[in-house]
Amino acid sequence: MKVLNTVGQRVPMHDAATKVTGQAQFTDDLALPGMLYGKLVRSTIPHGRIVSIDVSRAKALPGVKGVITGKDIPDRVYGIVPKAKDEHALARDKVHYIGDAVAAVVAVDKEIAEEAARLVHVEYEPIPAVFDPLDAIKEGAPLIHDNLKTNISASIHKEFGDVEKGFAASDYVFEDTFFSQAVNHAPIEPHAALAAYDLQNGDLTIWSCTQIPYFLKRNLATTLLVPENKIRVIKPKVGGGFGQKIDMYAKDFCACWFAKELGRPVKFLYEREEVFQSTRQRHPMYLTVKTGVNKAGKILAQKITAYADGGAYNSTAPLMITLSCFFIMIPYRIENLIYEGYHVYTNKPVGGAMRGHGIPQARFAIERQIDLIAKRIGVDAAEMRVINAIRAGMPHPAGFIINTCGFADSVTEAAKAIGWKEKRGKLPFGRGVGLAGASFPSGVANMAHLASGAVVQLSREGRVSILSGAADIGQGAETVICQIVAEQIGVPMEDVHITAADTGTCPLDAGTFGSGVTVRAGNAALLAANDVRDQLFSFVADRLKCKPDDLMTANRRIWVKGNPDAGMSLSDALFEYQYSNRPLPIVGRGGWIPPAEQPTSLLTKNGNFSPNYSFMTQAAEVEVDLELGKVKVVKMVTVHDCGQPINPMLVEGQLEGSIMGGMGQALYEDSTCIEGQQYNPSFLDYGFPTVMEMPEMGALHIDTDDPVGPFGAKEAGEGTQLAPAPAIVNAIADAIGVEFNRLPVTPQVVLEALKKNADKS
Amino acid sequence: MNEKRILQLHVNGDLYEVLCAPNTTLLEALREKALLTGTKRGCDLGACGACTVLMDGQAVLSCLTLAVDAVGRKIRTIEGIAENGELSLLQKSFVDHGALQCGFCSPGFIMSATELLAENPKPTRKEIQRKLAGNLCRCTGYIKIVEAVEIAAAKIAGGAS
């Protein structure tokens, strides 16, 4: 690691004190004078035509200020992927799942709004529904979207290398099928939006708990039929997102619609049940993996067939299925691959981006099968991963550029840290160890609009103010950006302030998804800070009779490299700057887009998907309660190549949180949907891990110095949630000899498997 | 049932007069009537702990407590934890140790942990975990939260102020 002043330091989040004192403002904490409260009416059936909607009783209720249905708003669909837009803010002719929004009401208080929503009467003509992607693709299955001839909403067919030849050269070929369940992001903050309209100039302002303010602005403009420059999206503090707050929702549209129609501020707030039912969830997914290997365990060819359950709408469908495909070929070198993937509509809650986005399901399948194959052919499972590891500089079949890669080392180190040699296959029955590997992009490179900008101002009194479009959703993006700027201008963190994610005042940013913020927005901030520094240095160099390149800055001081006495304080420099009649504040600008051929998309064209890639191996030790079937994760080790951590404390926070998410997916969480009805849409029934379940955790870094990331940084937000689930399930196999290929591994399935084994013997 | 009346609530040493219906929860009274929005609403079902406040020193879920039942009791919310312009040792420990990310659950955790340290200044790790088991966090993986409570407890035991 490099020795730096602010970057690389365990700096507390710049807004942490506001968060521990209750001063931090989330969307629902905001209130405006005269504010109205909204409520959505949602479909009670999974699939049907809307025959009629009677809003008369709702409208007549005193205190109700407005009621709208899908027929009252423009017939415009929206969606996060431009080519895959298929969602109306309020359903027009059909409902596609239980929880689809069909009408919206606003009233002077929330009780009246709730009562009005109950008074809206919707008459449906039910249509047969379909709840499993494998049923939905069958001939004669009910068609969910009228404009399509099939329920397949996105598909990908890719071949790399020569798969036939690869299988022919293989000593063994194995085929196994895996299933990952639906899980909910479950951010603790429920979704909310507050909108206000300026009756004089027609400006619409919305405060929304969004991860991507600029895309929300665009989707609002195209559905409200309002010019984009009349909409300002402000992201207050966001109480966790994990991908669920990427999409626009009915609450955003309706808050804006009513604010504009009524000229009064309007707030919509979702109930927890709505968050589970009517936002997004991780796609349930079937993957069949056929793999050819030689005797040493080298993978020679793979053929994957995947069916993702997309639920009622597309959301990120094409991207999700693409990610699932392309990331099979990393962190292992797979030269010959066929991937056939289908994103299928069902009459269920909607699949969307969730931490890992299509890759965790694939990693579960691949990492489980590596363990299965290793056992079948008598190769060590850790060794097999090292044999197949992709390394820096190796060609990737689809054109990913791997500049730095600590994967092979991460496997070896993780094995060492969990005690692989001493424990694997050697612990008493009921106890075992397992590991799994992964890789993740640091944002998406190959779409031209995915750029970030930054403006940095240095004032006369030495205050640094940053404008950034980056959306901090709790991961600490703002802090990381402040650290980068503080480092470059040579001031302590307390001198740096940031205004971010306000589309009215901040430069363009793609938003928080794909784990791209540190690299993309971080680089933009770095360039803007360098711009400020260059202006200042050029002035100071004149005064100190040296070249600007000879200057250093830290601790509010500028000096000549190698001669600390030849220098001046930042304060003096700014004083002289002012009195030499130069304009203040010094303003620097930066814009960064990942280097890539553009515009392209992996669906149609290969290319380098991301500016760089993180790598990691996670190893688990588990203990299975043989009587109760409960699996306890005793220890979890992460060995991580995320380049230079800008803030090691925040990186640890990311990976510790990811382990919790991965454990939830492995052992506890299942957003159960029967005949389209959610059965556990509450925290109590859903049950994600509490503090009681958390294991001992350890983290080690493999140092790499990436040439593209700011200070060599790579992503650290999502990649670590890919491997925990397969690592845990691999450890369970080591503990009790049962191979689980379906998630989650609940006490019930453990007990059933143990009983089956006992009956056999 | 819908008849509203003015309730007097003692919150953080101050008297608030708030208009409440019989079914108004303490959470609603605090957030929407007293405008103390630091207490968070995560589920409204008593499952997430984000709405935890202290009532006569005891941690309660304000979403499951009726405002009328809080009359005559001493309520302490997250806004009343920092005193004399200083973060409490626990708050400071959360900040310095990175025991928060999005911060939405943090008020609830701090209220639960504040009660714990008041009753049991030297808790074991297991005792901390048991006390915080009713507070959900989706960001941190809990480890840094538990460690932050341990660090604060050690500082309190060491007589730091």
mmCIF file of N, CA and C in Angstrom, chain A residues 12-13 16-17 19-22 24 26 28-29 110 184-186 188-190 238-240 242 269-272 473-474 649 652-654 656-657 660 669 682-684 686 688-692 694-695 697, chain B residues 4 28 31-32 37-38 40-45 47-48 50 78-79 82 87 91 94-98 100-107 110 126 129-130 132-133 136-144 146:
data_model
loop_
_atom_site.group_PDB
_atom_site.id
_atom_site.type_symbol
_atom_site.label_atom_id
_atom_site.label_comp_id
_atom_site.label_asym_id
_atom_site.label_seq_id
_atom_site.Cartn_x
_atom_site.Cartn_y
_atom_site.Cartn_z
ATOM 1 N N PRO A 12 -13.419 8.159 9.663
ATOM 2 C CA PRO A 12 -14.858 7.979 9.873
ATOM 3 C C PRO A 12 -15.652 8.638 8.744
ATOM 4 N N MET A 13 -16.850 8.124 8.482
ATOM 5 C CA MET A 13 -17.700 8.750 7.469
ATOM 6 C C MET A 13 -17.918 10.213 7.816
ATOM 7 N N ALA A 16 -21.062 10.798 9.749
ATOM 8 C CA ALA A 16 -21.387 9.811 10.790
ATOM 9 C C ALA A 16 -22.048 10.451 12.005
ATOM 10 N N ALA A 17 -21.582 11.622 12.406
ATOM 11 C CA ALA A 17 -22.155 12.243 13.608
ATOM 12 C C ALA A 17 -23.628 12.594 13.395
ATOM 13 N N LYS A 19 -25.612 10.897 11.676
ATOM 14 C CA LYS A 19 -26.359 9.640 11.695
ATOM 15 C C LYS A 19 -26.537 9.079 13.109
ATOM 16 N N VAL A 20 -25.613 9.372 14.012
ATOM 17 C CA VAL A 20 -25.756 8.844 15.375
ATOM 18 C C VAL A 20 -26.507 9.803 16.299
ATOM 19 N N THR A 21 -26.856 10.971 15.800
ATOM 20 C CA THR A 21 -27.587 11.914 16.640
ATOM 21 C C THR A 21 -29.025 12.107 16.177
ATOM 22 N N GLY A 22 -29.386 11.451 15.086
ATOM 23 C CA GLY A 22 -30.751 11.609 14.574
ATOM 24 C C GLY A 22 -30.932 12.837 13.708
ATOM 25 N N ALA A 24 -29.424 13.270 10.698
ATOM 26 C CA ALA A 24 -29.384 12.908 9.276
ATOM 27 C C ALA A 24 -30.817 12.820 8.759
ATOM 28 N N PHE A 26 -33.491 11.546 6.148
ATOM 29 C CA PHE A 26 -33.899 10.619 5.103
ATOM 30 C C PHE A 26 -35.204 11.168 4.500
ATOM 31 N N ASP A 28 -38.314 10.321 4.328
ATOM 32 C CA ASP A 28 -39.522 10.434 5.143
ATOM 33 C C ASP A 28 -39.353 11.395 6.323
ATOM 34 N N ASP A 29 -38.144 11.843 6.564
ATOM 35 C CA ASP A 29 -37.936 12.830 7.640
ATOM 36 C C ASP A 29 -38.247 14.243 7.163
ATOM 37 N N LYS A 110 -52.374 11.052 6.373
ATOM 38 C CA LYS A 110 -52.146 9.707 5.840
ATOM 39 C C LYS A 110 -53.290 8.752 6.195
ATOM 40 N N ASN A 184 -34.949 -10.720 -0.836
ATOM 41 C CA ASN A 184 -35.249 -9.291 -0.896
ATOM 42 C C ASN A 184 -34.077 -8.488 -0.360
ATOM 43 N N HIS A 185 -33.872 -7.326 -0.958
ATOM 44 C CA HIS A 185 -32.796 -6.439 -0.515
ATOM 45 C C HIS A 185 -33.016 -6.033 0.940
ATOM 46 N N ALA A 186 -34.283 -5.787 1.276
ATOM 47 C CA ALA A 186 -34.659 -5.438 2.636
ATOM 48 C C ALA A 186 -33.862 -4.300 3.257
ATOM 49 N N ILE A 188 -33.405 -1.116 5.471
ATOM 50 C CA ILE A 188 -34.233 -0.807 6.645
ATOM 51 C C ILE A 188 -35.107 0.420 6.376
ATOM 52 N N GLU A 189 -34.658 1.293 5.491
ATOM 53 C CA GLU A 189 -35.502 2.448 5.148
ATOM 54 C C GLU A 189 -36.507 2.044 4.070
ATOM 55 N N PRO A 190 -37.796 2.150 4.344
ATOM 56 C CA PRO A 190 -38.778 1.887 3.282
ATOM 57 C C PRO A 190 -38.720 3.002 2.236
ATOM 58 N N VAL A 238 -29.953 8.022 2.142
ATOM 59 C CA VAL A 238 -30.686 6.822 1.735
ATOM 60 C C VAL A 238 -30.352 5.704 2.714
ATOM 61 N N GLY A 239 -31.398 5.084 3.251
ATOM 62 C CA GLY A 239 -31.232 4.059 4.282
ATOM 63 C C GLY A 239 -31.032 2.669 3.719
ATOM 64 N N GLY A 240 -29.981 2.537 2.916
ATOM 65 C CA GLY A 240 -29.669 1.244 2.303
ATOM 66 C C GLY A 240 -30.401 1.080 0.987
ATOM 67 N N PHE A 242 -28.842 -1.472 -1.919
ATOM 68 C CA PHE A 242 -28.432 -2.803 -2.374
ATOM 69 C C PHE A 242 -28.950 -3.132 -3.771
ATOM 70 N N LEU A 269 -45.040 7.178 0.887
ATOM 71 C CA LEU A 269 -44.157 6.346 1.706
ATOM 72 C C LEU A 269 -44.674 4.913 1.635
ATOM 73 N N TYR A 270 -43.790 3.984 1.329
ATOM 74 C CA TYR A 270 -44.226 2.577 1.238
ATOM 75 C C TYR A 270 -44.235 1.908 2.602
ATOM 76 N N GLU A 271 -45.194 1.004 2.780
ATOM 77 C CA GLU A 271 -45.204 0.119 3.938
ATOM 78 C C GLU A 271 -44.129 -0.946 3.718
ATOM 79 N N ARG A 272 -43.707 -1.565 4.800
ATOM 80 C CA ARG A 272 -42.721 -2.638 4.669
ATOM 81 C C ARG A 272 -43.224 -3.746 3.731
ATOM 82 N N ILE A 473 -25.424 5.867 -0.705
ATOM 83 C CA ILE A 473 -26.615 5.202 -0.147
ATOM 84 C C ILE A 473 -26.256 4.511 1.161
ATOM 85 N N GLY A 474 -25.179 5.012 1.772
ATOM 86 C CA GLY A 474 -24.761 4.450 3.056
ATOM 87 C C GLY A 474 -23.416 3.763 2.971
ATOM 88 N N MET A 649 -11.461 0.983 6.561
ATOM 89 C CA MET A 649 -12.568 0.741 7.501
ATOM 90 C C MET A 649 -13.887 0.584 6.734
ATOM 91 N N GLU A 652 -13.874 -2.795 4.950
ATOM 92 C CA GLU A 652 -14.254 -3.870 5.882
ATOM 93 C C GLU A 652 -15.759 -3.885 6.096
ATOM 94 N N GLY A 653 -16.329 -2.704 6.244
ATOM 95 C CA GLY A 653 -17.783 -2.612 6.439
ATOM 96 C C GLY A 653 -18.531 -3.223 5.274
ATOM 97 N N GLN A 654 -18.041 -2.971 4.060
ATOM 98 C CA GLN A 654 -18.684 -3.550 2.881
ATOM 99 C C GLN A 654 -18.608 -5.069 2.904
ATOM 100 N N GLU A 656 -18.024 -7.091 5.451
ATOM 101 C CA GLU A 656 -18.741 -7.704 6.571
ATOM 102 C C GLU A 656 -20.244 -7.727 6.283
ATOM 103 N N GLY A 657 -20.729 -6.643 5.714
ATOM 104 C CA GLY A 657 -22.153 -6.600 5.346
ATOM 105 C C GLY A 657 -22.491 -7.595 4.252
ATOM 106 N N MET A 660 -22.953 -11.011 5.646
ATOM 107 C CA MET A 660 -24.286 -11.139 6.221
ATOM 108 C C MET A 660 -25.309 -11.431 5.127
ATOM 109 N N GLU A 669 -32.854 -16.771 4.113
ATOM 110 C CA GLU A 669 -33.827 -15.920 3.427
ATOM 111 C C GLU A 669 -34.470 -16.623 2.233
ATOM 112 N N SER A 682 -42.667 -9.490 5.718
ATOM 113 C CA SER A 682 -42.346 -8.680 6.909
ATOM 114 C C SER A 682 -40.997 -9.144 7.417
ATOM 115 N N PHE A 683 -40.312 -8.281 8.163
ATOM 116 C CA PHE A 683 -39.010 -8.668 8.707
ATOM 117 C C PHE A 683 -39.129 -9.901 9.605
ATOM 118 N N LEU A 684 -40.234 -9.954 10.346
ATOM 119 C CA LEU A 684 -40.416 -11.038 11.296
ATOM 120 C C LEU A 684 -40.501 -12.379 10.578
ATOM 121 N N TYR A 686 -39.692 -12.907 7.331
ATOM 122 C CA TYR A 686 -38.641 -13.097 6.333
ATOM 123 C C TYR A 686 -37.361 -13.602 6.997
ATOM 124 N N PHE A 688 -33.944 -12.134 8.047
ATOM 125 C CA PHE A 688 -32.528 -12.084 7.652
ATOM 126 C C PHE A 688 -31.662 -12.103 8.907
ATOM 127 N N PRO A 689 -30.362 -12.409 8.764
ATOM 128 C CA PRO A 689 -29.534 -12.640 9.951
ATOM 129 C C PRO A 689 -29.528 -11.467 10.937
ATOM 130 N N THR A 690 -29.549 -11.814 12.209
ATOM 131 C CA THR A 690 -29.394 -10.808 13.257
ATOM 132 C C THR A 690 -27.960 -10.904 13.773
ATOM 133 N N VAL A 691 -27.664 -10.110 14.760
ATOM 134 C CA VAL A 691 -26.322 -10.112 15.348
ATOM 135 C C VAL A 691 -25.986 -11.490 15.948
ATOM 136 N N MET A 692 -27.016 -12.249 16.317
ATOM 137 C CA MET A 692 -26.787 -13.553 16.936
ATOM 138 C C MET A 692 -26.169 -14.567 15.959
ATOM 139 N N MET A 694 -24.074 -13.910 13.446
ATOM 140 C CA MET A 694 -22.852 -13.540 12.740
ATOM 141 C C MET A 694 -21.635 -14.307 13.250
ATOM 142 N N PRO A 695 -20.821 -14.761 12.318
ATOM 143 C CA PRO A 695 -19.627 -15.543 12.678
ATOM 144 C C PRO A 695 -18.449 -14.640 13.021
ATOM 145 N N MET A 697 -15.177 -13.094 11.866
ATOM 146 C CA MET A 697 -14.786 -12.754 10.497
ATOM 147 C C MET A 697 -13.341 -12.301 10.453
ATOM 148 N N LYS B 4 -59.577 13.015 18.816
ATOM 149 C CA LYS B 4 -58.197 13.339 19.151
ATOM 150 C C LYS B 4 -58.154 14.209 20.399
ATOM 151 N N GLU B 28 -45.379 7.708 15.848
ATOM 152 C CA GLU B 28 -46.025 8.765 15.061
ATOM 153 C C GLU B 28 -46.005 10.086 15.819
ATOM 154 N N ARG B 31 -42.361 11.428 15.604
ATOM 155 C CA ARG B 31 -41.895 11.821 14.265
ATOM 156 C C ARG B 31 -42.760 12.911 13.644
ATOM 157 N N GLU B 32 -44.080 12.700 13.728
ATOM 158 C CA GLU B 32 -44.977 13.559 12.951
ATOM 159 C C GLU B 32 -45.540 14.727 13.756
ATOM 160 N N THR B 37 -37.513 13.464 14.220
ATOM 161 C CA THR B 37 -37.472 12.436 13.180
ATOM 162 C C THR B 37 -36.263 11.518 13.279
ATOM 163 N N GLY B 38 -35.454 11.702 14.320
ATOM 164 C CA GLY B 38 -34.301 10.805 14.490
ATOM 165 C C GLY B 38 -34.729 9.376 14.753
ATOM 166 N N LYS B 40 -36.610 6.189 13.868
ATOM 167 C CA LYS B 40 -36.968 5.767 12.515
ATOM 168 C C LYS B 40 -38.091 4.731 12.475
ATOM 169 N N ARG B 41 -38.794 4.774 11.336
ATOM 170 C CA ARG B 41 -39.854 3.802 11.108
ATOM 171 C C ARG B 41 -39.373 2.834 10.034
ATOM 172 N N GLY B 42 -39.080 1.606 10.433
ATOM 173 C CA GLY B 42 -38.583 0.640 9.458
ATOM 174 C C GLY B 42 -39.616 -0.385 9.058
ATOM 175 N N CYS B 43 -40.509 -0.728 9.991
ATOM 176 C CA CYS B 43 -41.447 -1.807 9.668
ATOM 177 C C CYS B 43 -42.839 -1.592 10.250
ATOM 178 N N ASP B 44 -42.948 -0.808 11.332
ATOM 179 C CA ASP B 44 -44.245 -0.577 11.980
ATOM 180 C C ASP B 44 -44.825 -1.844 12.602
ATOM 181 N N LEU B 45 -43.996 -2.859 12.767
ATOM 182 C CA LEU B 45 -44.480 -4.129 13.305
ATOM 183 C C LEU B 45 -43.635 -4.621 14.473
ATOM 184 N N ALA B 47 -40.479 -5.264 14.461
ATOM 185 C CA ALA B 47 -39.535 -6.305 14.049
ATOM 186 C C ALA B 47 -38.120 -5.812 13.819
ATOM 187 N N CYS B 48 -37.935 -4.513 13.586
ATOM 188 C CA CYS B 48 -36.606 -4.069 13.145
ATOM 189 C C CYS B 48 -35.845 -3.265 14.202
ATOM 190 N N ALA B 50 -35.676 -0.137 14.677
ATOM 191 C CA ALA B 50 -35.234 1.208 14.277
ATOM 192 C C ALA B 50 -35.934 2.298 15.074
ATOM 193 N N ILE B 78 -33.112 9.522 20.390
ATOM 194 C CA ILE B 78 -31.737 9.689 19.899
ATOM 195 C C ILE B 78 -31.302 11.152 19.961
ATOM 196 N N GLU B 79 -32.262 12.073 19.828
ATOM 197 C CA GLU B 79 -31.912 13.498 19.882
ATOM 198 C C GLU B 79 -31.465 13.905 21.287
ATOM 199 N N ALA B 82 -26.804 12.886 22.907
ATOM 200 C CA ALA B 82 -25.643 13.776 23.013
ATOM 201 C C ALA B 82 -25.983 14.867 24.024
ATOM 202 N N LEU B 87 -20.971 14.352 21.748
ATOM 203 C CA LEU B 87 -21.475 13.006 21.502
ATOM 204 C C LEU B 87 -21.241 12.164 22.745
ATOM 205 N N GLN B 91 -21.910 7.034 21.111
ATOM 206 C CA GLN B 91 -22.041 7.649 19.787
ATOM 207 C C GLN B 91 -20.674 7.848 19.138
ATOM 208 N N PHE B 94 -19.334 4.633 17.862
ATOM 209 C CA PHE B 94 -19.973 4.254 16.589
ATOM 210 C C PHE B 94 -19.333 5.012 15.423
ATOM 211 N N VAL B 95 -19.099 6.295 15.625
ATOM 212 C CA VAL B 95 -18.520 7.136 14.564
ATOM 213 C C VAL B 95 -17.099 6.681 14.238
ATOM 214 N N ASP B 96 -16.259 6.603 15.271
ATOM 215 C CA ASP B 96 -14.839 6.336 15.049
ATOM 216 C C ASP B 96 -14.574 4.924 14.554
ATOM 217 N N HIS B 97 -15.431 3.996 14.971
ATOM 218 C CA HIS B 97 -15.179 2.591 14.649
ATOM 219 C C HIS B 97 -15.922 2.122 13.395
ATOM 220 N N GLY B 98 -16.608 3.031 12.735
ATOM 221 C CA GLY B 98 -17.311 2.635 11.513
ATOM 222 C C GLY B 98 -18.464 1.679 11.776
ATOM 223 N N LEU B 100 -21.493 2.036 11.511
ATOM 224 C CA LEU B 100 -22.709 2.425 10.804
ATOM 225 C C LEU B 100 -22.375 2.589 9.339
ATOM 226 N N GLN B 101 -23.374 2.407 8.525
ATOM 227 C CA GLN B 101 -23.211 2.734 7.106
ATOM 228 C C GLN B 101 -24.307 3.705 6.700
ATOM 229 N N CYS B 102 -25.485 3.163 6.338
ATOM 230 C CA CYS B 102 -26.526 4.105 5.897
ATOM 231 C C CYS B 102 -27.038 4.935 7.069
ATOM 232 N N GLY B 103 -26.959 4.393 8.271
ATOM 233 C CA GLY B 103 -27.328 5.155 9.454
ATOM 234 C C GLY B 103 -28.800 5.113 9.806
ATOM 235 N N PHE B 104 -29.595 4.395 9.055
ATOM 236 C CA PHE B 104 -31.037 4.389 9.319
ATOM 237 C C PHE B 104 -31.350 3.593 10.588
ATOM 238 N N CYS B 105 -30.599 2.527 10.813
ATOM 239 C CA CYS B 105 -30.851 1.712 12.013
ATOM 240 C C CYS B 105 -30.072 2.236 13.209
ATOM 241 N N SER B 106 -29.098 3.127 12.979
ATOM 242 C CA SER B 106 -28.181 3.538 14.048
ATOM 243 C C SER B 106 -28.882 4.108 15.283
ATOM 244 N N PRO B 107 -29.899 4.993 15.123
ATOM 245 C CA PRO B 107 -30.561 5.496 16.328
ATOM 246 C C PRO B 107 -31.105 4.372 17.210
ATOM 247 N N ILE B 110 -28.274 2.571 18.985
ATOM 248 C CA ILE B 110 -27.676 3.384 20.045
ATOM 249 C C ILE B 110 -28.603 3.435 21.263
ATOM 250 N N LYS B 126 -21.452 -11.732 24.487
ATOM 251 C CA LYS B 126 -22.736 -12.447 24.372
ATOM 252 C C LYS B 126 -23.886 -11.546 24.859
ATOM 253 N N GLN B 129 -24.640 -8.990 22.268
ATOM 254 C CA GLN B 129 -25.363 -9.585 21.142
ATOM 255 C C GLN B 129 -26.834 -9.817 21.505
ATOM 256 N N ARG B 130 -27.069 -10.350 22.706
ATOM 257 C CA ARG B 130 -28.458 -10.620 23.117
ATOM 258 C C ARG B 130 -29.259 -9.328 23.156
ATOM 259 N N LEU B 132 -28.788 -6.637 21.465
ATOM 260 C CA LEU B 132 -28.975 -6.023 20.142
ATOM 261 C C LEU B 132 -29.680 -6.951 19.156
ATOM 262 N N ALA B 133 -30.094 -8.118 19.613
ATOM 263 C CA ALA B 133 -30.692 -9.099 18.697
ATOM 264 C C ALA B 133 -32.006 -8.607 18.099
ATOM 265 N N LEU B 136 -32.294 -4.697 13.721
ATOM 266 C CA LEU B 136 -31.806 -5.203 12.440
ATOM 267 C C LEU B 136 -30.951 -4.155 11.734
ATOM 268 N N CYS B 137 -29.874 -4.637 11.128
ATOM 269 C CA CYS B 137 -29.032 -3.796 10.274
ATOM 270 C C CYS B 137 -28.770 -4.587 9.009
ATOM 271 N N ARG B 138 -28.972 -3.969 7.868
ATOM 272 C CA ARG B 138 -28.760 -4.685 6.609
ATOM 273 C C ARG B 138 -27.415 -4.320 5.989
ATOM 274 N N CYS B 139 -26.722 -3.343 6.577
ATOM 275 C CA CYS B 139 -25.476 -2.876 5.942
ATOM 276 C C CYS B 139 -24.211 -3.464 6.537
ATOM 277 N N THR B 140 -24.108 -3.475 7.865
ATOM 278 C CA THR B 140 -22.773 -3.608 8.478
ATOM 279 C C THR B 140 -22.318 -5.029 8.762
ATOM 280 N N GLY B 141 -23.252 -5.973 8.830
ATOM 281 C CA GLY B 141 -22.847 -7.297 9.297
ATOM 282 C C GLY B 141 -22.644 -7.340 10.806
ATOM 283 N N TYR B 142 -23.028 -6.274 11.499
ATOM 284 C CA TYR B 142 -23.108 -6.167 12.963
ATOM 285 C C TYR B 142 -21.772 -6.157 13.711
ATOM 286 N N ILE B 143 -20.711 -6.676 13.084
ATOM 287 C CA ILE B 143 -19.464 -6.875 13.832
ATOM 288 C C ILE B 143 -18.959 -5.554 14.429
ATOM 289 N N LYS B 144 -18.914 -4.534 13.588
ATOM 290 C CA LYS B 144 -18.382 -3.262 14.066
ATOM 291 C C LYS B 144 -19.306 -2.622 15.106
ATOM 292 N N VAL B 146 -21.048 -4.326 17.431
ATOM 293 C CA VAL B 146 -20.727 -5.003 18.697
ATOM 294 C C VAL B 146 -19.387 -4.475 19.232
#
